[in-house]
Coordinates of C-alpha atoms in Angstrom, one line a residue:
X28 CA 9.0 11.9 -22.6
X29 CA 7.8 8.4 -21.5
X30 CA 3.9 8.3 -19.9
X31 CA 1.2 5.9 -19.5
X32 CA -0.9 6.2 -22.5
X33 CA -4.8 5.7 -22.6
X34 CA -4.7 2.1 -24.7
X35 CA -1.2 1.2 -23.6
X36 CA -1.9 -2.4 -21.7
X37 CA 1.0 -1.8 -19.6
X38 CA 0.4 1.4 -18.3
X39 CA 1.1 0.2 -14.7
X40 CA 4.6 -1.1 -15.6
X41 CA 6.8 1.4 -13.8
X42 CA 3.9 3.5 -13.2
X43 CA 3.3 6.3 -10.3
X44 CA 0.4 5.4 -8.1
X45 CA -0.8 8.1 -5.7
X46 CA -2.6 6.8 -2.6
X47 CA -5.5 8.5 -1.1
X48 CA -7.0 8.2 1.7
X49 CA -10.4 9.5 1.5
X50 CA -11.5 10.1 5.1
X51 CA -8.5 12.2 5.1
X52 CA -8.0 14.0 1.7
X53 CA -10.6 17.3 1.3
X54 CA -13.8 17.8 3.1
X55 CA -16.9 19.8 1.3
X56 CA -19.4 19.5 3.4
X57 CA -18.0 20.7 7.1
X58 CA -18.5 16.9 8.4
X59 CA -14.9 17.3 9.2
X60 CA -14.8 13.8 7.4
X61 CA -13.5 13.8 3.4
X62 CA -15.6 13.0 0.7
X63 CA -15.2 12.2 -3.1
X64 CA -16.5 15.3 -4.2
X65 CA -13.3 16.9 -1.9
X66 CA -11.0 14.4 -4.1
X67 CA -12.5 15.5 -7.5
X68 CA -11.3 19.2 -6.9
X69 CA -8.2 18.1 -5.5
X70 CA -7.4 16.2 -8.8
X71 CA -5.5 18.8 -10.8
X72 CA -3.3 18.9 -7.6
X73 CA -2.9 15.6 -7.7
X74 CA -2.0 15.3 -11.5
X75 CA 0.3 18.5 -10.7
X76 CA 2.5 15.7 -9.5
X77 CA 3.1 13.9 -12.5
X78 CA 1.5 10.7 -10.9
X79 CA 0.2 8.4 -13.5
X80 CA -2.6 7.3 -11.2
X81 CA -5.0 7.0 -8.2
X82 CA -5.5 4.3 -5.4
X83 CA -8.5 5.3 -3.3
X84 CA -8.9 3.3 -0.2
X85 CA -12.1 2.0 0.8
X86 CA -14.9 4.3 -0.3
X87 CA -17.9 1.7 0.2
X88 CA -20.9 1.4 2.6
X89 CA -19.4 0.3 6.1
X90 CA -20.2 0.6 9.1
X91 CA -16.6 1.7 9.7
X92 CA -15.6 0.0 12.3
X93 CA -12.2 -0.6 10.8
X94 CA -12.3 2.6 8.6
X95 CA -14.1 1.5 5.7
X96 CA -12.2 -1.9 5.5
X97 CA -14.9 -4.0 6.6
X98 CA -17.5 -3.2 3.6
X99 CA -21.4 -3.7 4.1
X100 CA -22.3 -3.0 -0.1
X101 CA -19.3 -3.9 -2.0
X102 CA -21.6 -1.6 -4.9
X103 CA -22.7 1.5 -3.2
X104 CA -20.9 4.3 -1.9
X105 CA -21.4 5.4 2.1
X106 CA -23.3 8.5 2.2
X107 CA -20.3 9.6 4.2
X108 CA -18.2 10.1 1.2
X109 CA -21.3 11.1 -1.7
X110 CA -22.9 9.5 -4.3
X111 CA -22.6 6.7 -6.9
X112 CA -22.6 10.0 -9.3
X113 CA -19.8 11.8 -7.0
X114 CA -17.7 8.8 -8.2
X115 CA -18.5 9.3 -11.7
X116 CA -17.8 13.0 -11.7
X117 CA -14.7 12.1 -10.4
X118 CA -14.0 9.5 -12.7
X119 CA -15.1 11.7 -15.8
X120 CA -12.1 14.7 -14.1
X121 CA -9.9 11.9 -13.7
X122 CA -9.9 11.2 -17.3
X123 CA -9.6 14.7 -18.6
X124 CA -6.4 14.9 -16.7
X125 CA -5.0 11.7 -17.8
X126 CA -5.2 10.0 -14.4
X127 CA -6.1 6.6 -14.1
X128 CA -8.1 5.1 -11.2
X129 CA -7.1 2.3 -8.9
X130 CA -9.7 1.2 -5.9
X131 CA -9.5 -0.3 -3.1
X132 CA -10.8 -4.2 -3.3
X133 CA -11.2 -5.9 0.5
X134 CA -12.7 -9.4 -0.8
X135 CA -11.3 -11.6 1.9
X136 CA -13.6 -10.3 4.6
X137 CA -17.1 -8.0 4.7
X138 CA -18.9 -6.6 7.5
X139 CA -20.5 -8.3 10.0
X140 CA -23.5 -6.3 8.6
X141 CA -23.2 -7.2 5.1
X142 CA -26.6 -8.9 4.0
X143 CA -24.7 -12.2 3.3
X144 CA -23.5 -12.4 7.0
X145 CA -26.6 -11.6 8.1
X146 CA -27.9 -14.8 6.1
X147 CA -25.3 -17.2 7.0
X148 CA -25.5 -16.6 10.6
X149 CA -29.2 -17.3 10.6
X150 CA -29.1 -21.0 10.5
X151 CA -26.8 -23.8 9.1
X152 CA -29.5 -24.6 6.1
X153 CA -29.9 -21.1 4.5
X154 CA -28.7 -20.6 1.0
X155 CA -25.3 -18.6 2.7
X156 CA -24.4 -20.9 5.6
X157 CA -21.5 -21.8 3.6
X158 CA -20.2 -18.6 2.7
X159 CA -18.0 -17.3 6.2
X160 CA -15.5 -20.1 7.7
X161 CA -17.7 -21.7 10.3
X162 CA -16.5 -24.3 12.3
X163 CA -17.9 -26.1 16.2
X164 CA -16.3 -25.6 19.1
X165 CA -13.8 -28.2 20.6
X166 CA -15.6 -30.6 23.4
X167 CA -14.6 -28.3 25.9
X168 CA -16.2 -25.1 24.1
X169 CA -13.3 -23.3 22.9
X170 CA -12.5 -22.5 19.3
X171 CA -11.4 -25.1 16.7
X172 CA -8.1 -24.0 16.4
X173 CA -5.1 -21.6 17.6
X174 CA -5.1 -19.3 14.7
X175 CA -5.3 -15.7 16.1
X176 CA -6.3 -12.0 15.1
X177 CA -4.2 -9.7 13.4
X178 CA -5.8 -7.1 15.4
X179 CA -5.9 -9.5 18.5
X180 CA -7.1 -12.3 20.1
X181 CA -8.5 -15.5 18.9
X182 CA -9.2 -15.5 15.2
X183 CA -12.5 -16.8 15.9
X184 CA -15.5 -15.4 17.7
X185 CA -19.1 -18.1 18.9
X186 CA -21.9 -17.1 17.5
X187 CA -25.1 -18.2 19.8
X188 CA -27.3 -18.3 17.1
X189 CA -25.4 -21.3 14.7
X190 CA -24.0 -22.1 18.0
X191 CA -20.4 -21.8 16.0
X192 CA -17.4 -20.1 15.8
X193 CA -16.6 -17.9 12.6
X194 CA -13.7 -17.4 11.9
X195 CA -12.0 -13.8 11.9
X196 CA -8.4 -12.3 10.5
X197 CA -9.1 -9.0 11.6
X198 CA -11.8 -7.2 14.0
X199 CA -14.6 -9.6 15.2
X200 CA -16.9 -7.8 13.2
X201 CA -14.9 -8.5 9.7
X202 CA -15.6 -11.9 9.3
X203 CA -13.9 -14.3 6.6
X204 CA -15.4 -15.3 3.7
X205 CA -14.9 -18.9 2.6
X206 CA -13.7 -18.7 -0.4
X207 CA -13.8 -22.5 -1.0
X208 CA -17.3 -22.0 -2.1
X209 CA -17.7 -21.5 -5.7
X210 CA -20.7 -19.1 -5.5
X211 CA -18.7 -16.6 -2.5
X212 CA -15.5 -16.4 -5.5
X213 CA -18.8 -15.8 -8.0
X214 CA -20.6 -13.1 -6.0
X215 CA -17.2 -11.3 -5.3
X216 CA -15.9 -11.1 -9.3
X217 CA -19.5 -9.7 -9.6
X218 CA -18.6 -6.9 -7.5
X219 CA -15.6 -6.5 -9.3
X220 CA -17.5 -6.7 -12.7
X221 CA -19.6 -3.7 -11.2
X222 CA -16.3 -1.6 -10.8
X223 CA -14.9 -2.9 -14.2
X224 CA -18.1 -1.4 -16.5
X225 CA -18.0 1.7 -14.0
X226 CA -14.5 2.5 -15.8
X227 CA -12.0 2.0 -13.0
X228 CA -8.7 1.4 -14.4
X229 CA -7.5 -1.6 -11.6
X230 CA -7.9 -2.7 -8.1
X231 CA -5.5 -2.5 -5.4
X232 CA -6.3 -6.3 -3.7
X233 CA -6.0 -6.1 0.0
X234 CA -4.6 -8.8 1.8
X235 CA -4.5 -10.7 -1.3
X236 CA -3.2 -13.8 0.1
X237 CA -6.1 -14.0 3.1
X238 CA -8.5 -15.1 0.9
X239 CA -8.3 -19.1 1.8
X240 CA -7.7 -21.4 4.9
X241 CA -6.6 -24.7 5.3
X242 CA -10.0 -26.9 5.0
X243 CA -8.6 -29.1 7.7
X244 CA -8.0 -25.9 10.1
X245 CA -4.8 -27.2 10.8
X246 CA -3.0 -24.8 14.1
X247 CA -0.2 -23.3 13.1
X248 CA 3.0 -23.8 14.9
X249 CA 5.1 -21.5 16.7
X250 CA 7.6 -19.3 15.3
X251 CA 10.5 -17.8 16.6
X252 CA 9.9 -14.0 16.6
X253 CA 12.7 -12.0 14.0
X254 CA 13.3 -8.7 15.5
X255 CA 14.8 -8.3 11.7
X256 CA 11.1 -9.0 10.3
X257 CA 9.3 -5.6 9.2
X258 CA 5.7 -4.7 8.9
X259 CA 2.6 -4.4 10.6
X260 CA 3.5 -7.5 13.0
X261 CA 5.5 -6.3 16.3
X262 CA 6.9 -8.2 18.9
X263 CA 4.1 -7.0 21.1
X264 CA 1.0 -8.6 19.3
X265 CA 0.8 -12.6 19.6
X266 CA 0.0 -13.0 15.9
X267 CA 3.7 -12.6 15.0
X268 CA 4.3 -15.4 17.4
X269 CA 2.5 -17.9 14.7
X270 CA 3.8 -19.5 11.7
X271 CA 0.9 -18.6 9.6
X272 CA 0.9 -21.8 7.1
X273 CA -2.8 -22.4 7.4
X274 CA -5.0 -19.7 8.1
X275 CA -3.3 -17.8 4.6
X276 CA -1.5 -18.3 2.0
X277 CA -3.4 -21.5 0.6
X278 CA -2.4 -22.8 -2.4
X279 CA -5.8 -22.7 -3.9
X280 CA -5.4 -19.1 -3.8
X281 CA -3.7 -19.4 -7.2
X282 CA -7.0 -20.7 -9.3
X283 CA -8.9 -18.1 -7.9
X284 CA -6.5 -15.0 -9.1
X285 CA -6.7 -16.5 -12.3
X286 CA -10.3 -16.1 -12.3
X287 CA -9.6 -12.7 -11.6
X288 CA -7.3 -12.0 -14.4
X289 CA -9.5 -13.7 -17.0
X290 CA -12.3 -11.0 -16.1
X291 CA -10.0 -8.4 -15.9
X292 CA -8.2 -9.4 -19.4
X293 CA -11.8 -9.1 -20.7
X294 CA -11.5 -5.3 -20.3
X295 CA -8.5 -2.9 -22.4
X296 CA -5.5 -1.7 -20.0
X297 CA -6.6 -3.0 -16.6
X298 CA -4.7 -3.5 -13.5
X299 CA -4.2 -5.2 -10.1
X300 CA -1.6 -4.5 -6.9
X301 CA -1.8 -7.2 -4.5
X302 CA -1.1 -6.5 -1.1
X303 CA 1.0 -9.4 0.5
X304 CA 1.8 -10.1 4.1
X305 CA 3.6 -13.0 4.7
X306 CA 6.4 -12.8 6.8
X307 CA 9.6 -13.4 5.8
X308 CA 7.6 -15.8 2.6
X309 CA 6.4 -12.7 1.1
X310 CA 8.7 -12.4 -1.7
X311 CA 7.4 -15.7 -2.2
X312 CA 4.6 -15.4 -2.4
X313 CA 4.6 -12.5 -4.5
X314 CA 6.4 -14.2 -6.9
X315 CA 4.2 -17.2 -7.0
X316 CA 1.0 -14.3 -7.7
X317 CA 2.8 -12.5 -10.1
X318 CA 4.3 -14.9 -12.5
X319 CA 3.0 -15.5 -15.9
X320 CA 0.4 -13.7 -17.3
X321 CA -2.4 -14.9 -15.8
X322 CA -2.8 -14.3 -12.3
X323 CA -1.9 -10.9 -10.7
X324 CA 0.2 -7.4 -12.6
X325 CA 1.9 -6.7 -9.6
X326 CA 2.4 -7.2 -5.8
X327 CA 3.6 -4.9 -3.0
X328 CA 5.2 -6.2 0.1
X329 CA 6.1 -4.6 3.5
X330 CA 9.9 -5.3 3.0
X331 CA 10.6 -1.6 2.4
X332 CA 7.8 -0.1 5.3
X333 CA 10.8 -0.4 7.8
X334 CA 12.6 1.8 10.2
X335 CA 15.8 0.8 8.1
X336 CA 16.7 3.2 5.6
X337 CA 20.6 1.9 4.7
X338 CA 22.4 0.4 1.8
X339 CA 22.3 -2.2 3.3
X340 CA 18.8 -2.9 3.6
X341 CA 17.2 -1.9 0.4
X342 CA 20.1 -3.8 -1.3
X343 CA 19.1 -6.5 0.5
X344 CA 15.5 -6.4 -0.5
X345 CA 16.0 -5.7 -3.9
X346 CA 18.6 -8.4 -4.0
X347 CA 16.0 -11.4 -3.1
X348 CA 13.0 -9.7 -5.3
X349 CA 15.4 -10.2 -8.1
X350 CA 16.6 -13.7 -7.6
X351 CA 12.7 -14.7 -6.3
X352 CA 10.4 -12.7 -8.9
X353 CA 12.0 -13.9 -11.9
X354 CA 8.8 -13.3 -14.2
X355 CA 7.0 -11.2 -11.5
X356 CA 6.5 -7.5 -11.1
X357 CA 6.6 -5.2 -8.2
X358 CA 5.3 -2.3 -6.7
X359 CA 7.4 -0.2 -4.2
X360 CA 6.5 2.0 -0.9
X361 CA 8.3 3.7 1.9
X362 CA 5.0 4.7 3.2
X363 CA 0.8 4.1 3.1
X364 CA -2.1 4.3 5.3
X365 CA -1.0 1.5 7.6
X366 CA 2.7 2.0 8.8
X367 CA 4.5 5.2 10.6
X368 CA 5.3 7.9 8.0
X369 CA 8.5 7.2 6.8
X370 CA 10.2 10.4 7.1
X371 CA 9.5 10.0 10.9
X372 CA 10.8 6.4 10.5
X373 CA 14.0 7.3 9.0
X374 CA 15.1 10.4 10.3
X375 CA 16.9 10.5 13.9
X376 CA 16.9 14.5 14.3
X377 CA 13.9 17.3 13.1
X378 CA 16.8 18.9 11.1
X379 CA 16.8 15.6 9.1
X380 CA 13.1 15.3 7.8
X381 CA 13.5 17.6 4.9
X382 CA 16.8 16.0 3.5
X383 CA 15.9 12.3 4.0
X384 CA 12.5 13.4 2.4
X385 CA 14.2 14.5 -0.4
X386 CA 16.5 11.3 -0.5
X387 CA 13.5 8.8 -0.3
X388 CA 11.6 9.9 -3.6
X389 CA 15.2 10.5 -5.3
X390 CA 15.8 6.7 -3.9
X391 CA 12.5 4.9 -4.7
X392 CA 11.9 7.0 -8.3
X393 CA 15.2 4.5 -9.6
X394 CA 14.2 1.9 -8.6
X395 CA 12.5 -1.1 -11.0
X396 CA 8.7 -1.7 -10.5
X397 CA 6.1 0.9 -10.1
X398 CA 6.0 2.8 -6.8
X399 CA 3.3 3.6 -4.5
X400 CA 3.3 7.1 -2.8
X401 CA 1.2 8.2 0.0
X402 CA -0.7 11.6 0.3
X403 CA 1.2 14.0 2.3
X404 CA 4.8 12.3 1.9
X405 CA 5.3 14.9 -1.1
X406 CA 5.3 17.4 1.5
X407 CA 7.5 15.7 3.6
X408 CA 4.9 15.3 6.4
X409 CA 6.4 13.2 10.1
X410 CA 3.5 10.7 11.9
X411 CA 1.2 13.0 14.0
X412 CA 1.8 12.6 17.9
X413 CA -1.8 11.4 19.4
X414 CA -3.5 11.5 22.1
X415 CA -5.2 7.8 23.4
X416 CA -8.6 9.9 23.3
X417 CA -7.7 11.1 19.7
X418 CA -7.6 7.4 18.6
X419 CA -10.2 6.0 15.9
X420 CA -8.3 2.6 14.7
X421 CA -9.4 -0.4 16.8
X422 CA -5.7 -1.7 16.1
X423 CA -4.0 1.3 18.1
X424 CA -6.7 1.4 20.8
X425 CA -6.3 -2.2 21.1
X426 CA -2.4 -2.5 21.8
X427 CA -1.9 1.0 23.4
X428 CA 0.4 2.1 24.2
X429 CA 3.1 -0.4 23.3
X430 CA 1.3 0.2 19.5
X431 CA 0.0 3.1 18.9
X432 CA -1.7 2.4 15.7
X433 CA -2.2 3.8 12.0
X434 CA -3.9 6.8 13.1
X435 CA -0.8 9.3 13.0
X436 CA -0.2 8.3 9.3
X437 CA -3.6 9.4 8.5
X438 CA -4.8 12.8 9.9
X439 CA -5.9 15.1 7.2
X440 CA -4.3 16.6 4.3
X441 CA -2.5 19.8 4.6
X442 CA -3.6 22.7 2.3
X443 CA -3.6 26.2 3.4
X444 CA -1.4 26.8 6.7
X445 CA -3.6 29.9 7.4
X446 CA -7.0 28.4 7.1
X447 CA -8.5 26.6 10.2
X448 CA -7.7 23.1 10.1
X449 CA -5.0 23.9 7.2
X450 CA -8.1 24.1 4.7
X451 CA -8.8 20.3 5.1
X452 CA -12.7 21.4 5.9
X453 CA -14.7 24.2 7.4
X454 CA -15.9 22.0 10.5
X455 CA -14.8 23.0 13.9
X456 CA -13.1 19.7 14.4
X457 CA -11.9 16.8 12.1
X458 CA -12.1 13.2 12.3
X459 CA -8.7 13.4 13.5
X460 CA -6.7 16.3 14.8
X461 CA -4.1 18.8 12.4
X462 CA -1.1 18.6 14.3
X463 CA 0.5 22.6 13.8
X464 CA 3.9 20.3 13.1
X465 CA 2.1 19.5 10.2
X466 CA -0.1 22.2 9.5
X467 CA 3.1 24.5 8.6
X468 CA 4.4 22.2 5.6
X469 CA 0.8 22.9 4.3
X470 CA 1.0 22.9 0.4
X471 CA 0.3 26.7 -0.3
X472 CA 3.5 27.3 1.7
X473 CA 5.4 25.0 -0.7
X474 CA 4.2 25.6 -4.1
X475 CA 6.9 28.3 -4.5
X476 CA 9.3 27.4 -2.8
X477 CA 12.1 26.3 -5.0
X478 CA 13.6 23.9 -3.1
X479 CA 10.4 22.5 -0.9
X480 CA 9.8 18.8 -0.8
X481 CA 6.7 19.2 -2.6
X482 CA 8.7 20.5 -5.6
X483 CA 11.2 18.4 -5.5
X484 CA 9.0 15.4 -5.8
X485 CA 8.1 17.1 -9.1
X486 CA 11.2 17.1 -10.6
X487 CA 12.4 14.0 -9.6
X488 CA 9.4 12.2 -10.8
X489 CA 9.6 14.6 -14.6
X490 CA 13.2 13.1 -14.4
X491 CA 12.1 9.1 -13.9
X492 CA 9.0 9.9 -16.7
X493 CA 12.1 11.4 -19.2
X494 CA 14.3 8.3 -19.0
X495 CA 12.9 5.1 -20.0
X496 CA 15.5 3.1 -18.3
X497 CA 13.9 3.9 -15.3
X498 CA 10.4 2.8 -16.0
X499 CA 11.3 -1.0 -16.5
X500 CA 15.1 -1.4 -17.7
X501 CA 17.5 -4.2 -15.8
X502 CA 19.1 -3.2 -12.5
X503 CA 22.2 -4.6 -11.7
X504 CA 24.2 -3.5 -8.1
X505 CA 27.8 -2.6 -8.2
X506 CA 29.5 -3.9 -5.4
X507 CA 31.5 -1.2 -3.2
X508 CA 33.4 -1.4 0.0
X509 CA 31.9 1.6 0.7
X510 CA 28.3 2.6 2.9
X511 CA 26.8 3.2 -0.5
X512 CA 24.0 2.3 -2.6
X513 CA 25.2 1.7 -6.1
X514 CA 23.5 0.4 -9.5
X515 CA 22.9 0.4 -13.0
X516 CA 19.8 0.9 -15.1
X517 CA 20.1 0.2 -18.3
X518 CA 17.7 -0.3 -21.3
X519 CA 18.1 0.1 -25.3
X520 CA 21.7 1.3 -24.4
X521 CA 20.7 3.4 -22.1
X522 CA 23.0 3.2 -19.0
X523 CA 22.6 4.8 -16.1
X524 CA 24.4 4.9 -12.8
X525 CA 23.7 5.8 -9.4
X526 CA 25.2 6.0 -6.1
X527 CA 23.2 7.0 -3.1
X528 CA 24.8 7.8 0.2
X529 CA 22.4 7.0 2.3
X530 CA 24.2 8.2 5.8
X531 CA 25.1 10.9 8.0
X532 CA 28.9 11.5 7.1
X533 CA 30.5 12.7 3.7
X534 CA 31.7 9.5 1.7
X535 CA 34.1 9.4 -1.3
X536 CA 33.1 6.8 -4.4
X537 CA 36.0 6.0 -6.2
X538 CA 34.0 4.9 -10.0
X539 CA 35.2 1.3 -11.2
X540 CA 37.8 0.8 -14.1
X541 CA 34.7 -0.9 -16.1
X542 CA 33.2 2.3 -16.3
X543 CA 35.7 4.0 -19.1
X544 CA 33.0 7.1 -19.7
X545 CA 31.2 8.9 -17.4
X546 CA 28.8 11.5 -18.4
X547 CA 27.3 12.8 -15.2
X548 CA 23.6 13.4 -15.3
X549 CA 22.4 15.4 -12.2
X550 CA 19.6 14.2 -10.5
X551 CA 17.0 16.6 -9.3
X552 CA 18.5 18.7 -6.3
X553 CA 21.9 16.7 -6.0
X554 CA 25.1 17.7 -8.0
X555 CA 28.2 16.1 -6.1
X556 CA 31.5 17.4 -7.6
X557 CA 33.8 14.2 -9.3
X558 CA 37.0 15.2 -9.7
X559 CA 39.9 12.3 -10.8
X560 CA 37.2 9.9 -11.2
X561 CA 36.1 10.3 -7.2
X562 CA 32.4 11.8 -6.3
X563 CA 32.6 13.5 -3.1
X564 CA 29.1 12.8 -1.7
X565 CA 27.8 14.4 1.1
X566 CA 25.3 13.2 3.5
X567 CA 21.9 12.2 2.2
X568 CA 23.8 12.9 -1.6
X569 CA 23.2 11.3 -4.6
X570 CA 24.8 10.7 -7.7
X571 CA 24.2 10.2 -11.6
X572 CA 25.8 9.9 -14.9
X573 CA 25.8 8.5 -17.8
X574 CA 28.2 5.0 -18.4

């Protein structure tokens, strides 16, 4: 069997990464909120799994105005979740179990009550002035440029006291750090120094390519909105109606991973995941931050956290990664804290959740790069329906209702059907509701259930760890007339072939002359019968075999 040893540099090469959201995951102190401690004795769950690792989101002292993502002490933990020593404890289980620890690393922005803000809003001649994007107004008072808010509106917000506007990706209150200034990039790999000598195996970099503007704060011209183009970015938020070539994406974004690196290479069998969102330039990008050996490990983009779930599509995507990240490496997701839950995304019927949950793993455990998953998609959870008044995320309240936000991908964790609020915490009421539709895939319900989701996850992912191939080998597509998905993997002589029918109808896959032996090679919960060199697959089947 193949794992991720301790002193193996490239653990995260085709590595498992298991997401979790810690506002979400266990409560142990009837807040109704999660907490580390709630992670630690979840752990042995978690390794149950056969993940090779952890990504926590944002644990750090916030004033949470954008769930933890706008961090007031990049070195502290918020009394919300624990204690600096809660994160130890968990880091000491972690490592009995064999689980490595990824955290979540927001270093283009901080809090508008970070200490440094605090500072460099004071004056224009204190020893942090430099440190945010400031910039004056035009002669007629309004902002220096068009560039515009993810999370809406002008990216920039006047400050009376500088009597300037800073500058602003996300909420007003997450302003941008300059990253032009030596000392900001200094003071941020100090943070990441802390983390580094605290033990954590890697960072997960959120938006990874924020990090500079254009010093000449350039406006960026219009685009022509892609209904095609996935990802946060809708057609009903303005911010997709920008070609973002200055306010991201910066060239001098390269030295500065670089920096990174050469602190992380200082440490044995670290990690990073860069989050890119770029449009339809994120491959690009990606590539450009993962080439060599001396910038980023790996990137993740939003090219599979679609509603399309055909052939077609991931064929597509895989496709381009493969003739753009030629010396890259890539980390794969159908789902994560910030996009609809995938099985809701995918399936068109209820009757269809279970099956295309099934399918997804079975699809994305094949595939080359690492993957990503999500807490709760191993039980096959759909998004939560919300009310308005259940909302927390300023992105959902903000655009409702034509957007409805990232709060139905991250109510609570389901444990124990029978226990009030499916054992996520003794309080009387969460931080966000437990939808009964999700309550009743609760994981005590599924842990002997042969053929649950949650088990099936297990095998499939004991079947990528037992074949190499899948880890890191080539992948070539075979092409078919057919609606089918169909590659190789192949490593050390090792050749494996799979055909994934991906629709709603039976399909026939007649194999190809070139493959003279076939040795087939069931995949966890799919066994379609080949007779005279024809699979009959049914819908949402998958094949295997050796060639």
């Amino acid at each position: 069997m193949v794992t991720a040893q301790n002193g193996d540099p490239n653990w995260w090469r085709g590595a498992v990464i298991y997401q979790v959201y810690p506002r979400s995951f266990q409560d142990t102190n009837g807040d109704g909120i999660g907490d580390i401690k709630g992670i630690t004795s979840r752990l042995p769950y978690i390794a149950s799994l056969g993940v090779d690792a952890i990504w926590l989101s944002p644990f750090f002292t916030s004033p949470m105005a954008d769930m933890g993502y706008d961090v007031a002490d990049y070195c502290n933990v918020d009394p919300m979740f624990g204690t600096l020593s809660d994160f130890d404890e968990m880091m000491a289980e972690c490592e009995r179990l064999g689980l490595k620890v990824i955290i979540d690393q927001v270093i283009s922005h901080t809090s508008d009550q970070h200490p440094w803000f605090i500072e460099s809003r004071s004056s224009r001649t204190n020893p942090r002035s430099d440190w945010y994007v400031w910039a004056d107004p035009k002669p007629d008072g309004t902002p220096p440029n068009n560039w515009l808010s993810i999370f809406g509106g002008p990216g920039w917000e006047w400050d009376g006291i500088r009597k300037q506007y800073y500058m602003h990706n996300f909420l007003l209150s997450q302003p941008d750090l300059n990253f032009h200034n030596p000392d900001v990039q200094d003071a941020m790999l100090a943070t990441v120094k802390f983390w580094l000598e605290r033990g954590v195996h890697g960072f997960r970099l959120d938006t990874v390519n924020y990090y500079f503007h254009d010093k000449q704060l350039r406006p960026n011209p219009p685009v022509v909105y892609d209904a095609n183009t996935t990802g946060l970015e809708t057609d009903t938020n303005p911010y997709s109606m920008q070609s973002h070539l200055y306010d991201k994406s910066q060239p001098e974004n390269i030295e500065f991973l670089k920096r990174l690196r050469s602190l992380l290479d200082q440490y044995d069998c670290r990690t990073t995941v860069g989050e890119v969102g770029d449009g339809d330039r994120s491959l690009t990008t990606l590539a450009i931050y993962t080439s060599g050996d001396d910038k980023l490990h790996m990137c993740y983009t939003f090219d599979l956290l679609s509603p399309r779930f055909t052939a077609k599509h991931i064929r597509g995507v895989i496709s381009r990664c493969q003739e753009i990240v030629t010396n890259g490496w890539v980390c794969w997701a159908f789902s994560n804290h910030d996009v609809v839950r995938h099985v809701s995304r995918f399936m068109q019927t209820p009757q269809e959740r279970e099956p295309i949950a099934r399918l997804a793993i079975s699809v994305l455990s094949t595939l080359r790069g690492s993957i990503c998953l999500y807490q709760g998609e191993e039980l096959g959870l759909p998004e939560a329906e919300l009310s308005f008044e259940d909302l927390r995320d300023p992105y959902g309240i903000r655009f409702w209702p034509a957007f409805k936000g990232r709060d139905g991908c991250r109510t609570p964790m389901v444990w124990d059907a029978k226990k009030s609020l499916a054992g996520f915490s003794e309080a009387t009421k969460a931080w966000l509701p437990v939808p009964p539709e999700q309550a009743v895939l609760a994981v005590d319900g599924q842990q002997d259930i042969e053929q649950s989701v949650l088990n099936h996850y297990r095998r499939t992912l004991e079947f990528r760890k037992r074949h190499a191939v899948l880890l890191d080998g080539d992948m070539t597509f075979v092409d078919t007339a057919a609606d089918l998905l169909v590659f190789v993997r192949e490593k050390q002589g090792e050749r494996l072939l799979f055909v994934f029918n991906l629709t709603r109808e039976a399909q026939d896959y007649g194999l190809p002359a070139e493959f003279t032996e076939v040795s087939p090679q069931p995949m966890p919960g799919y066994d379609p019968p080949l007779s005279d060199r024809t699979v009959r697959l049914g819908a949402f089947d998958v094949f295997c075999a050796k060639v």
